[in-house]
JSON list of C-alpha atoms in Angstrom, two decimals:
[
{"chain": "B", "resi": 1, "resn": "MET", "atom": "CA", "xyz": [102.42, 141.51, 82.79]},
{"chain": "B", "resi": 2, "resn": "ALA", "atom": "CA", "xyz": [103.04, 139.14, 85.68]},
{"chain": "B", "resi": 3, "resn": "LEU", "atom": "CA", "xyz": [106.58, 138.08, 86.51]},
{"chain": "B", "resi": 4, "resn": "GLY", "atom": "CA", "xyz": [107.81, 139.58, 83.24]},
{"chain": "B", "resi": 5, "resn": "PHE", "atom": "CA", "xyz": [105.53, 137.41, 81.09]},
{"chain": "B", "resi": 6, "resn": "PRO", "atom": "CA", "xyz": [103.16, 139.09, 78.66]},
{"chain": "B", "resi": 7, "resn": "THR", "atom": "CA", "xyz": [99.50, 138.58, 79.43]},
{"chain": "B", "resi": 8, "resn": "ARG", "atom": "CA", "xyz": [97.37, 136.61, 77.02]},
{"chain": "B", "resi": 9, "resn": "SER", "atom": "CA", "xyz": [93.66, 136.75, 76.46]},
{"chain": "B", "resi": 10, "resn": "VAL", "atom": "CA", "xyz": [93.20, 132.97, 76.61]},
{"chain": "B", "resi": 11, "resn": "THR", "atom": "CA", "xyz": [90.11, 131.91, 78.49]},
{"chain": "B", "resi": 12, "resn": "PHE", "atom": "CA", "xyz": [91.38, 128.38, 79.19]},
{"chain": "B", "resi": 13, "resn": "ASP", "atom": "CA", "xyz": [94.30, 126.16, 78.27]},
{"chain": "B", "resi": 14, "resn": "LEU", "atom": "CA", "xyz": [93.05, 122.75, 77.08]},
{"chain": "B", "resi": 15, "resn": "PRO", "atom": "CA", "xyz": [96.04, 120.69, 78.35]},
{"chain": "B", "resi": 16, "resn": "VAL", "atom": "CA", "xyz": [95.71, 122.31, 81.78]},
{"chain": "B", "resi": 17, "resn": "VAL", "atom": "CA", "xyz": [91.98, 121.55, 81.87]},
{"chain": "B", "resi": 18, "resn": "ALA", "atom": "CA", "xyz": [92.54, 117.95, 80.69]},
{"chain": "B", "resi": 19, "resn": "LEU", "atom": "CA", "xyz": [95.30, 117.28, 83.21]},
{"chain": "B", "resi": 20, "resn": "THR", "atom": "CA", "xyz": [93.24, 118.78, 86.02]},
{"chain": "B", "resi": 21, "resn": "LEU", "atom": "CA", "xyz": [90.25, 116.60, 85.09]},
{"chain": "B", "resi": 22, "resn": "ALA", "atom": "CA", "xyz": [92.55, 113.55, 84.99]},
{"chain": "B", "resi": 23, "resn": "ALA", "atom": "CA", "xyz": [93.83, 114.43, 88.47]},
{"chain": "B", "resi": 24, "resn": "VAL", "atom": "CA", "xyz": [90.28, 114.71, 89.79]},
{"chain": "B", "resi": 25, "resn": "ALA", "atom": "CA", "xyz": [89.32, 111.39, 88.17]},
{"chain": "B", "resi": 26, "resn": "HIS", "atom": "CA", "xyz": [92.32, 109.67, 89.75]},
{"chain": "B", "resi": 27, "resn": "TRP", "atom": "CA", "xyz": [91.46, 111.16, 93.14]},
{"chain": "B", "resi": 28, "resn": "ILE", "atom": "CA", "xyz": [87.87, 109.94, 92.84]},
{"chain": "B", "resi": 29, "resn": "ARG", "atom": "CA", "xyz": [88.97, 106.43, 91.87]},
{"chain": "B", "resi": 30, "resn": "GLY", "atom": "CA", "xyz": [91.11, 106.26, 95.00]},
{"chain": "B", "resi": 31, "resn": "ALA", "atom": "CA", "xyz": [94.57, 106.76, 93.49]},
{"chain": "B", "resi": 32, "resn": "PRO", "atom": "CA", "xyz": [95.88, 109.85, 95.29]},
{"chain": "B", "resi": 33, "resn": "ALA", "atom": "CA", "xyz": [99.47, 109.25, 94.09]},
{"chain": "B", "resi": 34, "resn": "ASP", "atom": "CA", "xyz": [98.34, 109.38, 90.45]},
{"chain": "B", "resi": 35, "resn": "ALA", "atom": "CA", "xyz": [96.23, 112.46, 91.20]},
{"chain": "B", "resi": 36, "resn": "LEU", "atom": "CA", "xyz": [99.21, 114.23, 92.75]},
{"chain": "B", "resi": 37, "resn": "ILE", "atom": "CA", "xyz": [101.38, 113.37, 89.74]},
{"chain": "B", "resi": 38, "resn": "PHE", "atom": "CA", "xyz": [98.80, 114.86, 87.37]},
{"chain": "B", "resi": 39, "resn": "LEU", "atom": "CA", "xyz": [98.45, 117.96, 89.55]},
{"chain": "B", "resi": 40, "resn": "ALA", "atom": "CA", "xyz": [102.24, 118.38, 89.73]},
{"chain": "B", "resi": 41, "resn": "VAL", "atom": "CA", "xyz": [102.52, 118.16, 85.95]},
{"chain": "B", "resi": 42, "resn": "THR", "atom": "CA", "xyz": [99.70, 120.71, 85.62]},
{"chain": "B", "resi": 43, "resn": "LEU", "atom": "CA", "xyz": [101.46, 123.11, 87.97]},
{"chain": "B", "resi": 44, "resn": "LEU", "atom": "CA", "xyz": [104.79, 122.63, 86.17]},
{"chain": "B", "resi": 45, "resn": "LEU", "atom": "CA", "xyz": [103.05, 123.33, 82.87]},
{"chain": "B", "resi": 46, "resn": "LEU", "atom": "CA", "xyz": [101.54, 126.53, 84.24]},
{"chain": "B", "resi": 47, "resn": "VAL", "atom": "CA", "xyz": [104.83, 127.68, 85.76]},
{"chain": "B", "resi": 48, "resn": "THR", "atom": "CA", "xyz": [107.02, 126.92, 82.77]},
{"chain": "B", "resi": 49, "resn": "GLU", "atom": "CA", "xyz": [104.89, 128.31, 79.95]},
{"chain": "B", "resi": 50, "resn": "ARG", "atom": "CA", "xyz": [106.73, 131.29, 78.63]},
{"chain": "B", "resi": 51, "resn": "PRO", "atom": "CA", "xyz": [106.54, 133.59, 75.64]},
{"chain": "B", "resi": 52, "resn": "GLY", "atom": "CA", "xyz": [107.87, 132.38, 72.29]},
{"chain": "B", "resi": 53, "resn": "ALA", "atom": "CA", "xyz": [111.50, 132.83, 71.45]},
{"chain": "B", "resi": 54, "resn": "THR", "atom": "CA", "xyz": [112.99, 133.90, 68.17]},
{"chain": "B", "resi": 55, "resn": "GLU", "atom": "CA", "xyz": [114.50, 131.26, 65.93]},
{"chain": "B", "resi": 56, "resn": "ALA", "atom": "CA", "xyz": [118.00, 132.41, 66.85]},
{"chain": "B", "resi": 57, "resn": "GLU", "atom": "CA", "xyz": [117.26, 131.74, 70.52]},
{"chain": "B", "resi": 58, "resn": "LEU", "atom": "CA", "xyz": [115.97, 128.23, 69.87]},
{"chain": "B", "resi": 59, "resn": "GLY", "atom": "CA", "xyz": [119.24, 126.70, 68.68]},
{"chain": "B", "resi": 60, "resn": "GLU", "atom": "CA", "xyz": [119.38, 123.02, 67.89]},
{"chain": "B", "resi": 61, "resn": "PRO", "atom": "CA", "xyz": [116.61, 120.86, 69.33]},
{"chain": "B", "resi": 62, "resn": "PHE", "atom": "CA", "xyz": [117.53, 118.44, 72.09]},
{"chain": "B", "resi": 63, "resn": "HIS", "atom": "CA", "xyz": [116.53, 114.90, 71.22]},
{"chain": "B", "resi": 64, "resn": "VAL", "atom": "CA", "xyz": [115.88, 112.06, 73.59]},
{"chain": "B", "resi": 65, "resn": "PRO", "atom": "CA", "xyz": [118.05, 109.23, 72.28]},
{"chain": "B", "resi": 66, "resn": "GLY", "atom": "CA", "xyz": [116.09, 106.51, 70.49]},
{"chain": "B", "resi": 67, "resn": "PHE", "atom": "CA", "xyz": [118.17, 103.74, 72.05]},
{"chain": "B", "resi": 68, "resn": "ALA", "atom": "CA", "xyz": [116.54, 104.60, 75.40]},
{"chain": "B", "resi": 69, "resn": "VAL", "atom": "CA", "xyz": [113.25, 103.27, 74.00]},
{"chain": "B", "resi": 70, "resn": "VAL", "atom": "CA", "xyz": [114.87, 99.98, 73.00]},
{"chain": "B", "resi": 71, "resn": "ALA", "atom": "CA", "xyz": [116.60, 99.75, 76.39]},
{"chain": "B", "resi": 72, "resn": "ALA", "atom": "CA", "xyz": [113.26, 100.18, 78.17]},
{"chain": "B", "resi": 73, "resn": "GLY", "atom": "CA", "xyz": [111.78, 97.39, 76.04]},
{"chain": "B", "resi": 74, "resn": "LEU", "atom": "CA", "xyz": [114.70, 95.10, 76.94]},
{"chain": "B", "resi": 75, "resn": "LEU", "atom": "CA", "xyz": [114.26, 95.92, 80.63]},
{"chain": "B", "resi": 76, "resn": "VAL", "atom": "CA", "xyz": [110.60, 94.91, 80.39]},
{"chain": "B", "resi": 77, "resn": "LEU", "atom": "CA", "xyz": [111.66, 91.61, 78.81]},
{"chain": "B", "resi": 78, "resn": "ALA", "atom": "CA", "xyz": [114.15, 90.99, 81.59]},
{"chain": "B", "resi": 79, "resn": "PHE", "atom": "CA", "xyz": [112.22, 92.21, 84.65]},
{"chain": "B", "resi": 80, "resn": "GLY", "atom": "CA", "xyz": [108.51, 92.63, 83.73]},
{"chain": "B", "resi": 81, "resn": "ARG", "atom": "CA", "xyz": [106.49, 95.82, 83.37]},
{"chain": "B", "resi": 82, "resn": "ASP", "atom": "CA", "xyz": [105.81, 96.35, 87.09]},
{"chain": "B", "resi": 83, "resn": "SER", "atom": "CA", "xyz": [109.44, 96.14, 88.20]},
{"chain": "B", "resi": 84, "resn": "VAL", "atom": "CA", "xyz": [111.59, 98.84, 89.80]},
{"chain": "B", "resi": 85, "resn": "PRO", "atom": "CA", "xyz": [114.20, 98.90, 86.95]},
{"chain": "B", "resi": 86, "resn": "VAL", "atom": "CA", "xyz": [111.45, 99.53, 84.38]},
{"chain": "B", "resi": 87, "resn": "ALA", "atom": "CA", "xyz": [109.88, 102.25, 86.53]},
{"chain": "B", "resi": 88, "resn": "VAL", "atom": "CA", "xyz": [113.27, 103.93, 86.92]},
{"chain": "B", "resi": 89, "resn": "ALA", "atom": "CA", "xyz": [114.02, 103.69, 83.18]},
{"chain": "B", "resi": 90, "resn": "ILE", "atom": "CA", "xyz": [110.66, 105.11, 82.13]},
{"chain": "B", "resi": 91, "resn": "SER", "atom": "CA", "xyz": [110.93, 107.86, 84.74]},
{"chain": "B", "resi": 92, "resn": "ALA", "atom": "CA", "xyz": [114.40, 108.77, 83.44]},
{"chain": "B", "resi": 93, "resn": "ILE", "atom": "CA", "xyz": [113.14, 108.89, 79.86]},
{"chain": "B", "resi": 94, "resn": "GLY", "atom": "CA", "xyz": [110.23, 111.06, 81.00]},
{"chain": "B", "resi": 95, "resn": "LEU", "atom": "CA", "xyz": [112.54, 113.46, 82.85]},
{"chain": "B", "resi": 96, "resn": "VAL", "atom": "CA", "xyz": [114.83, 113.79, 79.83]},
{"chain": "B", "resi": 97, "resn": "ALA", "atom": "CA", "xyz": [111.78, 114.40, 77.61]},
{"chain": "B", "resi": 98, "resn": "LEU", "atom": "CA", "xyz": [110.50, 116.98, 80.08]},
{"chain": "B", "resi": 99, "resn": "PHE", "atom": "CA", "xyz": [113.87, 118.73, 79.97]},
{"chain": "B", "resi": 100, "resn": "ALA", "atom": "CA", "xyz": [113.82, 118.66, 76.16]},
{"chain": "B", "resi": 101, "resn": "GLU", "atom": "CA", "xyz": [110.41, 120.33, 76.10]},
{"chain": "B", "resi": 102, "resn": "TRP", "atom": "CA", "xyz": [111.29, 122.89, 78.77]},
{"chain": "B", "resi": 103, "resn": "ARG", "atom": "CA", "xyz": [114.29, 124.00, 76.71]},
{"chain": "B", "resi": 104, "resn": "ASP", "atom": "CA", "xyz": [112.04, 125.04, 73.83]},
{"chain": "B", "resi": 105, "resn": "PRO", "atom": "CA", "xyz": [109.10, 127.39, 74.27]},
{"chain": "B", "resi": 106, "resn": "SER", "atom": "CA", "xyz": [105.63, 126.55, 73.04]},
{"chain": "B", "resi": 107, "resn": "LEU", "atom": "CA", "xyz": [104.44, 127.40, 69.56]},
{"chain": "B", "resi": 108, "resn": "PRO", "atom": "CA", "xyz": [103.94, 131.12, 69.03]},
{"chain": "B", "resi": 109, "resn": "VAL", "atom": "CA", "xyz": [100.46, 132.39, 69.88]},
{"chain": "B", "resi": 110, "resn": "ASP", "atom": "CA", "xyz": [100.04, 134.02, 66.45]},
{"chain": "B", "resi": 111, "resn": "ARG", "atom": "CA", "xyz": [100.55, 130.73, 64.59]},
{"chain": "B", "resi": 112, "resn": "PRO", "atom": "CA", "xyz": [97.26, 129.16, 63.47]},
{"chain": "B", "resi": 113, "resn": "VAL", "atom": "CA", "xyz": [96.34, 125.72, 64.76]},
{"chain": "B", "resi": 114, "resn": "PRO", "atom": "CA", "xyz": [96.52, 123.15, 61.94]},
{"chain": "B", "resi": 115, "resn": "ARG", "atom": "CA", "xyz": [93.17, 121.69, 60.94]},
{"chain": "B", "resi": 116, "resn": "ARG", "atom": "CA", "xyz": [94.33, 118.14, 61.60]},
{"chain": "B", "resi": 117, "resn": "ALA", "atom": "CA", "xyz": [94.97, 119.11, 65.23]},
{"chain": "B", "resi": 118, "resn": "TRP", "atom": "CA", "xyz": [91.24, 119.63, 65.72]},
{"chain": "B", "resi": 119, "resn": "LEU", "atom": "CA", "xyz": [90.51, 116.16, 64.34]},
{"chain": "B", "resi": 120, "resn": "TRP", "atom": "CA", "xyz": [93.01, 114.48, 66.65]},
{"chain": "B", "resi": 121, "resn": "SER", "atom": "CA", "xyz": [91.78, 116.55, 69.57]},
{"chain": "B", "resi": 122, "resn": "ALA", "atom": "CA", "xyz": [88.21, 115.41, 68.89]},
{"chain": "B", "resi": 123, "resn": "VAL", "atom": "CA", "xyz": [89.33, 111.76, 68.70]},
{"chain": "B", "resi": 124, "resn": "ALA", "atom": "CA", "xyz": [91.31, 112.08, 71.95]},
{"chain": "B", "resi": 125, "resn": "LEU", "atom": "CA", "xyz": [88.47, 113.82, 73.77]},
{"chain": "B", "resi": 126, "resn": "ALA", "atom": "CA", "xyz": [85.94, 111.24, 72.56]},
{"chain": "B", "resi": 127, "resn": "TRP", "atom": "CA", "xyz": [88.22, 108.45, 73.78]},
{"chain": "B", "resi": 128, "resn": "CYS", "atom": "CA", "xyz": [88.67, 110.15, 77.15]},
{"chain": "B", "resi": 129, "resn": "ALA", "atom": "CA", "xyz": [84.91, 110.67, 77.48]},
{"chain": "B", "resi": 130, "resn": "TRP", "atom": "CA", "xyz": [84.27, 107.00, 76.66]},
{"chain": "B", "resi": 131, "resn": "GLU", "atom": "CA", "xyz": [86.90, 105.92, 79.20]},
{"chain": "B", "resi": 132, "resn": "LEU", "atom": "CA", "xyz": [85.44, 108.18, 81.90]},
{"chain": "B", "resi": 133, "resn": "LEU", "atom": "CA", "xyz": [81.89, 106.96, 81.27]},
{"chain": "B", "resi": 134, "resn": "SER", "atom": "CA", "xyz": [83.09, 103.35, 81.32]},
{"chain": "B", "resi": 135, "resn": "PHE", "atom": "CA", "xyz": [84.90, 103.92, 84.59]},
{"chain": "B", "resi": 136, "resn": "VAL", "atom": "CA", "xyz": [81.89, 105.59, 86.22]},
{"chain": "B", "resi": 137, "resn": "TYR", "atom": "CA", "xyz": [79.63, 102.79, 84.93]},
{"chain": "B", "resi": 138, "resn": "GLU", "atom": "CA", "xyz": [81.99, 100.15, 86.38]},
{"chain": "B", "resi": 139, "resn": "GLN", "atom": "CA", "xyz": [82.08, 101.88, 89.75]},
{"chain": "B", "resi": 140, "resn": "ALA", "atom": "CA", "xyz": [78.29, 102.08, 89.83]},
{"chain": "B", "resi": 141, "resn": "ALA", "atom": "CA", "xyz": [78.05, 98.40, 88.84]},
{"chain": "B", "resi": 142, "resn": "GLY", "atom": "CA", "xyz": [80.43, 97.40, 91.63]},
{"chain": "B", "resi": 143, "resn": "GLY", "atom": "CA", "xyz": [83.42, 96.23, 89.58]},
{"chain": "B", "resi": 144, "resn": "LEU", "atom": "CA", "xyz": [84.38, 94.92, 86.17]},
{"chain": "B", "resi": 145, "resn": "SER", "atom": "CA", "xyz": [81.66, 95.52, 83.62]},
{"chain": "B", "resi": 146, "resn": "LEU", "atom": "CA", "xyz": [81.55, 93.14, 80.68]},
{"chain": "B", "resi": 147, "resn": "THR", "atom": "CA", "xyz": [78.99, 95.29, 78.88]},
{"chain": "B", "resi": 148, "resn": "HIS", "atom": "CA", "xyz": [80.92, 98.57, 79.12]},
{"chain": "B", "resi": 149, "resn": "PRO", "atom": "CA", "xyz": [84.60, 97.82, 79.98]},
{"chain": "B", "resi": 150, "resn": "THR", "atom": "CA", "xyz": [87.33, 100.41, 80.38]},
{"chain": "B", "resi": 151, "resn": "MET", "atom": "CA", "xyz": [90.35, 100.38, 78.09]},
{"chain": "B", "resi": 152, "resn": "SER", "atom": "CA", "xyz": [92.54, 98.85, 80.79]},
{"chain": "B", "resi": 153, "resn": "ASP", "atom": "CA", "xyz": [90.04, 95.99, 81.18]},
{"chain": "B", "resi": 154, "resn": "LEU", "atom": "CA", "xyz": [90.31, 95.34, 77.44]},
{"chain": "B", "resi": 155, "resn": "VAL", "atom": "CA", "xyz": [94.09, 95.68, 77.19]},
{"chain": "B", "resi": 156, "resn": "ASP", "atom": "CA", "xyz": [95.28, 93.95, 80.38]},
{"chain": "B", "resi": 157, "resn": "PRO", "atom": "CA", "xyz": [94.59, 90.39, 79.12]},
{"chain": "B", "resi": 158, "resn": "LEU", "atom": "CA", "xyz": [96.73, 91.13, 76.06]},
{"chain": "B", "resi": 159, "resn": "LEU", "atom": "CA", "xyz": [99.64, 92.23, 78.25]},
{"chain": "B", "resi": 160, "resn": "THR", "atom": "CA", "xyz": [100.17, 88.94, 80.07]},
{"chain": "B", "resi": 161, "resn": "SER", "atom": "CA", "xyz": [103.22, 88.06, 77.96]},
{"chain": "B", "resi": 162, "resn": "ARG", "atom": "CA", "xyz": [106.49, 89.90, 78.60]},
{"chain": "B", "resi": 163, "resn": "ILE", "atom": "CA", "xyz": [107.13, 90.04, 74.85]},
{"chain": "B", "resi": 164, "resn": "VAL", "atom": "CA", "xyz": [103.84, 91.88, 74.29]},
{"chain": "B", "resi": 165, "resn": "GLN", "atom": "CA", "xyz": [104.59, 94.12, 77.29]},
{"chain": "B", "resi": 166, "resn": "ALA", "atom": "CA", "xyz": [108.00, 94.98, 75.85]},
{"chain": "B", "resi": 167, "resn": "LEU", "atom": "CA", "xyz": [106.53, 95.73, 72.41]},
{"chain": "B", "resi": 168, "resn": "ALA", "atom": "CA", "xyz": [103.77, 97.86, 73.96]},
{"chain": "B", "resi": 169, "resn": "ILE", "atom": "CA", "xyz": [106.18, 99.91, 76.11]},
{"chain": "B", "resi": 170, "resn": "THR", "atom": "CA", "xyz": [108.58, 100.34, 73.19]},
{"chain": "B", "resi": 171, "resn": "GLY", "atom": "CA", "xyz": [105.76, 101.48, 70.88]},
{"chain": "B", "resi": 172, "resn": "TRP", "atom": "CA", "xyz": [104.31, 103.82, 73.51]},
{"chain": "B", "resi": 173, "resn": "LEU", "atom": "CA", "xyz": [107.68, 105.46, 74.21]},
{"chain": "B", "resi": 174, "resn": "ALA", "atom": "CA", "xyz": [108.57, 105.64, 70.50]},
{"chain": "B", "resi": 175, "resn": "ALA", "atom": "CA", "xyz": [105.26, 107.37, 69.74]},
{"chain": "B", "resi": 176, "resn": "GLY", "atom": "CA", "xyz": [105.88, 109.89, 72.54]},
{"chain": "B", "resi": 177, "resn": "LEU", "atom": "CA", "xyz": [109.38, 110.66, 71.26]},
{"chain": "B", "resi": 178, "resn": "ALA", "atom": "CA", "xyz": [108.04, 111.03, 67.72]},
{"chain": "B", "resi": 179, "resn": "MET", "atom": "CA", "xyz": [105.52, 113.60, 68.98]},
{"chain": "B", "resi": 180, "resn": "LEU", "atom": "CA", "xyz": [108.28, 115.51, 70.79]},
{"chain": "B", "resi": 181, "resn": "ARG", "atom": "CA", "xyz": [110.41, 115.56, 67.65]},
{"chain": "B", "resi": 182, "resn": "ALA", "atom": "CA", "xyz": [107.46, 116.69, 65.53]},
{"chain": "B", "resi": 183, "resn": "ALA", "atom": "CA", "xyz": [106.78, 119.53, 67.99]},
{"chain": "B", "resi": 184, "resn": "ALA", "atom": "CA", "xyz": [110.44, 120.59, 67.89]},
{"chain": "B", "resi": 185, "resn": "THR", "atom": "CA", "xyz": [110.36, 120.59, 64.07]},
{"chain": "B", "resi": 186, "resn": "ALA", "atom": "CA", "xyz": [107.10, 122.59, 64.05]},
{"chain": "B", "resi": 187, "resn": "ARG", "atom": "CA", "xyz": [108.63, 125.23, 66.32]},
{"chain": "B", "resi": 188, "resn": "ARG", "atom": "CA", "xyz": [111.46, 125.73, 63.86]},
{"chain": "B", "resi": 189, "resn": "SER", "atom": "CA", "xyz": [109.38, 125.94, 60.71]}
]
């Protein structure tokens, strides 16, 4: 038992492995700031994982307000997706979401993983593998590859309009908040 935490016989933690691989990929592509962000999140995840609490200790879940998502979309309409106000708003939403997740411990170790989680994990890993292969192929080809483009190469032309940018940011944030709320509900069931 280190630092008062019970030891677990887990050989690896998939989110930690995925975030570490993402950090390495960002470092290789020449984006050290992104790599450091992924490494910092990985370290925070490792430090903050703690044993499950009883239902009485959980209390009411903290929810990130939904109006924050709409506000971020309106900021994108007003300033554009690469502006400082949008970066500040999304960072604030992320910090509040991080706080909301830190308040509640992870799912108990003895709870079985739902079968649908394996399906979504397989889809996500396949998408990540495709993206990584596309990126490596583009780097080897010396730039944009029309035969094997990355997701950003496919999506960027669609995001030229501020309206589409606002809808995309709003949808992305809303999906993230929905996942946080689903996780909070799962912890209490």
